[in-house]
């Protein structure tokens, strides 16, 4: 909001307004993969009800590439509805 500099001293006023708390919800697998959602959610460390983390989503592509029986058609996507994040794996 404002910054003041006085010789070797800096002070500032920060006005932080947090957005809504968004939580992970359903993990959906699209395609013919015969893997249970529960296994994949645990492997990807995406737990329903936990606060959403973009870092976890960014890490999913790396983790999925490590599974030899799986081929990603496109990067994982997230759909946001109200206060929930729905993860889509293709």
CSV table of C-alpha atoms in Angstrom, one decimal:
chain,number,residue,atom,x,y,z
A,1,UNK,CA,0.0,0.0,0.0
A,2,UNK,CA,2.7,2.5,1.0
A,3,UNK,CA,6.5,2.4,1.3
A,4,UNK,CA,8.7,4.8,3.4
A,5,UNK,CA,12.5,4.9,3.2
A,6,UNK,CA,14.4,6.6,5.9
A,7,UNK,CA,18.2,6.2,5.6
A,8,UNK,CA,18.8,2.5,6.4
A,9,UNK,CA,15.2,1.8,7.4
A,10,UNK,CA,12.4,0.7,5.1
A,11,UNK,CA,8.8,0.4,6.3
A,12,UNK,CA,5.7,-0.6,4.3
A,13,UNK,CA,2.0,-1.2,4.9
A,14,UNK,CA,0.6,-4.3,3.3
A,15,UNK,CA,-3.1,-4.7,2.8
A,16,UNK,CA,-3.8,-8.4,2.2
A,17,UNK,CA,-7.2,-9.6,1.2
A,18,UNK,CA,-7.2,-13.4,0.9
A,19,UNK,CA,-9.3,-15.1,-1.7
A,20,UNK,CA,-11.6,-18.0,-1.0
A,21,UNK,CA,-10.2,-21.2,0.4
A,22,UNK,CA,-10.2,-23.8,-2.4
A,23,UNK,CA,-10.0,-27.5,-1.6
A,24,UNK,CA,-9.3,-30.5,-3.8
A,25,UNK,CA,-12.3,-32.5,-4.7
A,26,UNK,CA,-12.7,-35.3,-7.3
A,27,UNK,CA,-9.9,-36.8,-9.3
A,28,UNK,CA,-11.2,-38.0,-12.7
A,29,UNK,CA,-9.4,-40.3,-15.1
A,30,UNK,CA,-10.4,-40.1,-18.7
A,31,UNK,CA,-9.5,-42.9,-21.0
A,32,UNK,CA,-9.1,-46.7,-20.8
A,33,UNK,CA,-6.7,-46.9,-17.9
A,34,UNK,CA,-7.6,-49.6,-15.4
A,35,UNK,CA,-6.2,-47.9,-12.4
A,36,UNK,CA,-8.4,-46.9,-9.4
A,37,UNK,CA,-8.8,-43.2,-8.7
A,38,UNK,CA,-7.9,-43.9,-5.1
A,39,UNK,CA,-4.5,-45.3,-6.0
A,40,UNK,CA,-3.7,-42.4,-8.4
A,41,UNK,CA,-4.9,-39.8,-5.9
A,42,UNK,CA,-2.6,-41.3,-3.2
A,43,UNK,CA,0.3,-41.6,-5.6
A,44,UNK,CA,-0.1,-38.0,-6.7
A,45,UNK,CA,-0.7,-36.8,-3.1
A,46,UNK,CA,-4.0,-35.2,-4.0
A,47,UNK,CA,-6.3,-35.8,-1.1
A,48,UNK,CA,-10.0,-34.8,-1.3
A,49,UNK,CA,-10.7,-32.0,1.2
A,50,UNK,CA,-7.1,-30.7,1.4
A,51,UNK,CA,-6.4,-27.1,0.4
A,52,UNK,CA,-5.7,-26.7,-3.3
A,53,UNK,CA,-2.0,-26.5,-4.2
A,54,UNK,CA,-0.8,-25.5,-7.7
A,55,UNK,CA,2.5,-27.0,-6.8
A,56,UNK,CA,0.9,-30.4,-6.5
A,57,UNK,CA,-0.8,-30.0,-9.9
A,58,UNK,CA,2.5,-29.0,-11.5
A,59,UNK,CA,4.2,-32.1,-10.0
A,60,UNK,CA,1.5,-34.5,-11.3
A,61,UNK,CA,2.8,-34.6,-14.8
A,62,UNK,CA,6.3,-35.5,-13.6
A,63,UNK,CA,4.9,-38.3,-11.3
A,64,UNK,CA,2.6,-39.7,-14.0
A,65,UNK,CA,5.5,-39.9,-16.5
A,66,UNK,CA,7.3,-42.2,-14.0
A,67,UNK,CA,4.5,-44.8,-14.4
A,68,UNK,CA,5.5,-47.0,-17.3
A,69,UNK,CA,1.9,-48.4,-17.8
A,70,UNK,CA,0.5,-44.9,-18.3
A,71,UNK,CA,0.7,-42.4,-21.3
A,72,UNK,CA,-0.6,-38.9,-20.8
A,73,UNK,CA,-2.6,-37.6,-23.7
A,74,UNK,CA,-2.3,-34.0,-22.4
A,75,UNK,CA,-1.2,-32.3,-19.2
A,76,UNK,CA,-3.5,-32.7,-16.2
A,77,UNK,CA,-6.2,-30.0,-16.0
A,78,UNK,CA,-8.0,-28.5,-13.1
A,79,UNK,CA,-11.6,-27.3,-13.2
A,80,UNK,CA,-12.7,-24.8,-10.4
A,81,UNK,CA,-16.3,-24.7,-9.3
A,82,UNK,CA,-17.2,-22.6,-6.3
A,83,UNK,CA,-14.7,-23.5,-3.6
A,84,UNK,CA,-13.6,-26.9,-5.1
A,85,UNK,CA,-10.8,-28.0,-7.5
A,86,UNK,CA,-11.6,-31.0,-9.8
A,87,UNK,CA,-8.5,-32.6,-11.3
A,88,UNK,CA,-8.8,-34.2,-14.7
A,89,UNK,CA,-6.3,-36.7,-16.0
A,90,UNK,CA,-6.4,-37.7,-19.7
